[in-house]
Amino acid sequence: TQLLEQSPQFLSIQEGENLTVYCNSSSVFSSLQWYRQEPGEGPVLLVTVVTGGEVKKLKRLTFQFGDARKDSSLHITAAQPGDTGLYLCAGRGTGAGSYQLTFGKGTKLSVIP
Amino acid sequence: DSGVTQTPKHLITATGQRVTLRCSPRSGDLSVYWYQQSLDQGLQFLIQYYNGEERAKGNILERFSAQQFPDLHSELNLSSLELGDSALYFCASSVSILAGSPLHFGNGTRLTVT
């Protein structure tokens, strides 16, 4: 079983601050996705990264896939209260493991106005 | 709206009982996934189907079973329920099983076992 460790587990910051959350594994992933989940709802896809070293930007969010495709980070610039939620990373394995999408336990972000 | 429909939204039942959770995938999606989410374990993969066939199995208990029907909807059956089975159960669908295919999640069924 491939494990994804996310850190920090909880993060509470003031509006306007920057933050980075991390997703690490000892396994190689064919692709990695980031989702955001709000209370009472299912996770919603933010981005997919597939190439080692890839960087993708989505407005104030910057996602990076590690060169070895074992880790990823999500950086948020000038956080806003609307960014509050549970951020989940999820990786697909290689070969036969590519059918399964494994999730980390998430980082719960609170942005205080 | 993800296009994935899960019913019921809430379910309260007693230990030892059996329940069925239903999922209708997004139109055009052939693959259905079931996940269990609890506070301490996060989102745990249970099982995946593609076009009616089981493709991957995660940490699914023997008391749990699932199937995907010809019309592509899926059901997750949970039997001999225990208190520890209380959790949010999510269904997700994707158009393919290729790497990078995004999952579209329903809003879940909250199961409470008393």
Short mmCIF file of C-alpha atoms in Angstrom, two decimals:
data_model
loop_
_atom_site.label_atom_id
_atom_site.label_comp_id
_atom_site.label_asym_id
_atom_site.label_seq_id
_atom_site.Cartn_x
_atom_site.Cartn_y
_atom_site.Cartn_z
CA THR A 1 0.00 0.00 0.00
CA GLN A 2 1.35 3.41 -0.96
CA LEU A 3 1.19 5.97 1.82
CA LEU A 4 0.98 9.74 1.49
CA GLU A 5 1.97 11.85 4.48
CA GLN A 6 0.61 15.39 4.59
CA SER A 7 1.93 18.16 6.79
CA PRO A 8 1.02 20.12 8.70
CA GLN A 9 -2.16 18.40 9.82
CA PHE A 10 -3.73 21.68 10.93
CA LEU A 11 -2.90 25.26 9.95
CA SER A 12 -4.51 28.47 11.18
CA ILE A 13 -3.31 31.72 9.66
CA GLN A 14 -4.36 35.34 9.25
CA GLU A 15 -5.81 36.65 6.02
CA GLY A 16 -3.04 37.87 3.72
CA GLU A 17 -0.36 35.46 4.93
CA ASN A 18 1.40 32.93 2.72
CA LEU A 19 1.52 29.22 3.46
CA THR A 20 2.87 25.94 2.12
CA VAL A 21 1.53 22.45 2.72
CA TYR A 22 3.41 19.30 1.91
CA CYS A 23 2.63 15.83 0.61
CA ASN A 24 5.37 13.20 0.90
CA SER A 25 5.75 9.51 0.12
CA SER A 26 8.44 6.89 -0.27
CA SER A 27 6.64 5.62 -3.38
CA VAL A 28 6.75 6.90 -6.94
CA PHE A 29 3.47 8.13 -8.38
CA SER A 30 2.44 8.27 -12.01
CA SER A 31 0.42 11.36 -11.21
CA LEU A 32 -0.58 13.40 -8.22
CA GLN A 33 -3.71 15.41 -7.62
CA TRP A 34 -4.74 18.03 -5.09
CA TYR A 35 -8.33 18.32 -3.90
CA ARG A 36 -10.12 20.71 -1.57
CA GLN A 37 -12.99 19.56 0.59
CA GLU A 38 -15.47 21.77 2.42
CA PRO A 39 -17.71 20.57 5.27
CA GLY A 40 -20.67 18.51 4.08
CA GLU A 41 -19.31 18.13 0.57
CA GLY A 42 -17.11 15.79 -1.39
CA PRO A 43 -13.56 16.70 -2.41
CA VAL A 44 -13.20 18.88 -5.50
CA LEU A 45 -10.20 18.59 -7.81
CA LEU A 46 -7.84 21.58 -7.91
CA VAL A 47 -5.00 20.32 -10.10
CA THR A 48 -3.28 17.26 -11.56
CA VAL A 49 0.50 17.05 -12.00
CA VAL A 50 2.09 14.24 -13.97
CA THR A 51 5.68 15.23 -14.79
CA GLY A 52 8.53 15.27 -12.28
CA GLY A 53 9.49 18.88 -11.50
CA GLU A 54 6.24 20.22 -12.91
CA VAL A 55 4.90 23.49 -11.51
CA LYS A 56 1.31 24.59 -12.04
CA LYS A 57 -0.32 27.83 -11.00
CA LEU A 58 -3.99 28.38 -10.31
CA LYS A 59 -4.47 32.07 -9.42
CA ARG A 60 -2.87 32.37 -5.94
CA LEU A 61 -2.17 28.63 -5.65
CA THR A 62 1.11 27.12 -6.86
CA PHE A 63 1.52 23.35 -7.06
CA GLN A 64 4.83 21.57 -7.49
CA PHE A 65 5.55 17.90 -8.22
CA GLY A 66 8.92 16.66 -6.99
CA ASP A 67 11.59 15.65 -9.48
CA ALA A 68 11.40 12.02 -8.34
CA ARG A 69 7.58 12.08 -8.39
CA LYS A 70 7.42 11.11 -4.72
CA ASP A 71 6.35 14.40 -3.20
CA SER A 72 4.40 17.58 -3.87
CA SER A 73 3.72 20.94 -2.33
CA LEU A 74 0.93 23.48 -2.45
CA HIS A 75 1.77 27.14 -1.83
CA ILE A 76 -0.96 29.73 -1.28
CA THR A 77 -0.11 33.40 -1.60
CA ALA A 78 -2.08 36.05 0.33
CA ALA A 79 -4.55 33.57 1.82
CA GLN A 80 -8.20 34.55 1.97
CA PRO A 81 -11.05 33.25 4.17
CA GLY A 82 -12.47 31.52 1.09
CA ASP A 83 -9.36 29.30 1.03
CA THR A 84 -10.50 27.65 4.27
CA GLY A 85 -10.99 23.91 3.88
CA LEU A 86 -9.38 20.49 3.95
CA TYR A 87 -6.63 20.10 1.35
CA LEU A 88 -6.01 16.55 0.22
CA CYS A 89 -3.28 15.19 -1.99
CA ALA A 90 -3.87 11.96 -3.87
CA GLY A 91 -1.49 9.83 -5.88
CA ARG A 92 -1.90 7.15 -8.53
CA GLY A 93 0.66 4.38 -8.46
CA THR A 94 2.54 2.95 -11.39
CA GLY A 95 1.72 -0.19 -13.35
CA ALA A 96 -1.06 -2.23 -11.78
CA GLY A 97 -1.21 0.31 -8.98
CA SER A 98 -2.36 3.02 -11.35
CA TYR A 99 -5.98 1.97 -10.94
CA GLN A 100 -6.01 3.07 -7.33
CA LEU A 101 -5.97 6.68 -6.13
CA THR A 102 -4.51 6.90 -2.61
CA PHE A 103 -5.29 9.94 -0.47
CA GLY A 104 -3.32 11.57 2.30
CA LYS A 105 -5.15 12.47 5.52
CA GLY A 106 -5.22 16.12 4.57
CA THR A 107 -4.27 19.54 5.89
CA LYS A 108 -7.09 21.44 7.54
CA LEU A 109 -6.60 25.13 6.77
CA SER A 110 -8.37 27.96 8.57
CA VAL A 111 -7.89 31.50 7.31
CA ILE A 112 -8.95 34.07 9.86
CA PRO A 113 -10.30 37.41 8.56
CA ASP B 1 -22.48 20.26 -8.72
CA SER B 2 -20.18 17.33 -9.56
CA GLY B 3 -22.89 15.37 -11.35
CA VAL B 4 -22.42 12.41 -9.01
CA THR B 5 -25.53 11.55 -6.98
CA GLN B 6 -25.44 9.61 -3.75
CA THR B 7 -28.42 8.42 -1.76
CA PRO B 8 -29.38 8.51 0.98
CA LYS B 9 -27.66 11.57 2.40
CA HIS B 10 -27.96 10.36 5.98
CA LEU B 11 -28.52 6.88 7.39
CA ILE B 12 -28.95 5.89 11.02
CA THR B 13 -29.13 2.22 11.86
CA ALA B 14 -28.36 -0.24 14.63
CA THR B 15 -25.47 -2.63 15.07
CA GLY B 16 -25.90 -5.91 13.25
CA GLN B 17 -28.05 -4.42 10.51
CA ARG B 18 -27.41 -4.24 6.76
CA VAL B 19 -27.62 -1.14 4.57
CA THR B 20 -27.22 -0.31 0.90
CA LEU B 21 -25.72 2.93 -0.35
CA ARG B 22 -26.39 3.99 -3.91
CA CYS B 23 -24.35 6.02 -6.37
CA SER B 24 -25.15 7.37 -9.83
CA PRO B 25 -21.97 8.44 -11.63
CA ARG B 26 -21.55 11.54 -13.75
CA SER B 27 -22.97 11.12 -17.23
CA GLY B 28 -20.36 9.50 -19.47
CA ASP B 29 -18.13 8.28 -16.64
CA LEU B 30 -17.42 4.55 -16.72
CA SER B 31 -15.43 4.18 -13.52
CA VAL B 32 -16.85 4.29 -10.01
CA TYR B 33 -14.86 4.41 -6.78
CA TRP B 34 -16.02 4.00 -3.17
CA TYR B 35 -14.21 5.66 -0.28
CA GLN B 36 -14.77 5.70 3.47
CA GLN B 37 -13.87 8.87 5.37
CA SER B 38 -13.47 8.96 9.12
CA LEU B 39 -11.84 11.56 11.36
CA ASP B 40 -8.83 9.45 12.29
CA GLN B 41 -8.25 7.52 9.05
CA GLY B 42 -8.96 10.09 6.37
CA LEU B 43 -10.22 8.97 2.97
CA GLN B 44 -9.74 5.22 2.67
CA PHE B 45 -10.12 3.57 -0.72
CA LEU B 46 -12.55 0.66 -0.66
CA ILE B 47 -13.16 -0.56 -4.19
CA GLN B 48 -13.25 0.51 -7.84
CA TYR B 49 -15.30 -0.62 -10.82
CA TYR B 50 -14.85 0.11 -14.49
CA ASN B 51 -17.70 -0.54 -16.90
CA GLY B 52 -19.21 -3.16 -14.64
CA GLU B 53 -16.02 -4.98 -13.69
CA GLU B 54 -14.10 -4.79 -10.45
CA ARG B 55 -10.68 -3.23 -11.15
CA ALA B 56 -9.09 -2.53 -7.78
CA LYS B 57 -9.71 -3.40 -4.18
CA GLY B 58 -8.50 -1.49 -1.17
CA ASN B 59 -9.05 -2.04 2.52
CA ILE B 60 -12.60 -3.27 2.12
CA LEU B 61 -13.92 -5.52 4.88
CA GLU B 62 -15.42 -8.90 4.00
CA ARG B 63 -18.71 -7.63 5.49
CA PHE B 64 -18.79 -5.02 2.72
CA SER B 65 -19.52 -5.69 -0.94
CA ALA B 66 -20.25 -3.62 -3.99
CA GLN B 67 -21.29 -3.93 -7.59
CA GLN B 68 -21.70 -1.80 -10.68
CA PHE B 69 -24.78 -2.40 -12.79
CA PRO B 70 -25.17 -2.28 -16.60
CA ASP B 71 -26.54 1.26 -16.37
CA LEU B 72 -23.27 2.11 -14.52
CA HIS B 73 -24.84 2.99 -11.20
CA SER B 74 -23.21 1.34 -8.21
CA GLU B 75 -24.28 0.06 -4.82
CA LEU B 76 -22.21 -0.49 -1.70
CA ASN B 77 -23.64 -3.05 0.70
CA LEU B 78 -22.57 -2.97 4.34
CA SER B 79 -23.67 -5.85 6.56
CA SER B 80 -23.34 -6.91 10.20
CA LEU B 81 -22.74 -3.28 10.99
CA GLU B 82 -20.51 -2.29 13.89
CA LEU B 83 -20.15 1.02 15.72
CA GLY B 84 -16.80 1.53 14.01
CA ASP B 85 -18.46 1.53 10.59
CA SER B 86 -19.90 4.96 11.34
CA ALA B 87 -18.34 7.27 8.77
CA LEU B 88 -18.89 9.27 5.62
CA TYR B 89 -19.03 7.08 2.53
CA PHE B 90 -18.15 8.77 -0.73
CA CYS B 91 -18.66 7.64 -4.26
CA ALA B 92 -16.60 9.15 -7.05
CA SER B 93 -16.58 8.65 -10.79
CA SER B 94 -14.12 9.24 -13.60
CA VAL B 95 -14.30 8.92 -17.36
CA SER B 96 -11.31 6.57 -17.49
CA ILE B 97 -8.77 4.84 -15.29
CA LEU B 98 -5.78 6.46 -16.94
CA ALA B 99 -3.23 8.28 -14.81
CA GLY B 100 -4.32 11.85 -14.29
CA SER B 101 -8.03 11.20 -14.71
CA PRO B 102 -9.81 13.43 -12.21
CA LEU B 103 -12.30 11.98 -9.77
CA HIS B 104 -15.66 13.66 -9.36
CA PHE B 105 -17.08 13.08 -5.89
CA GLY B 106 -20.64 12.98 -4.68
CA ASN B 107 -21.56 14.66 -1.42
CA GLY B 108 -21.44 11.41 0.50
CA THR B 109 -23.69 9.33 2.71
CA ARG B 110 -23.25 9.86 6.42
CA LEU B 111 -23.75 6.53 8.16
CA THR B 112 -24.34 6.43 11.89
CA VAL B 113 -24.42 3.04 13.60
CA THR B 114 -25.90 3.10 17.10
#
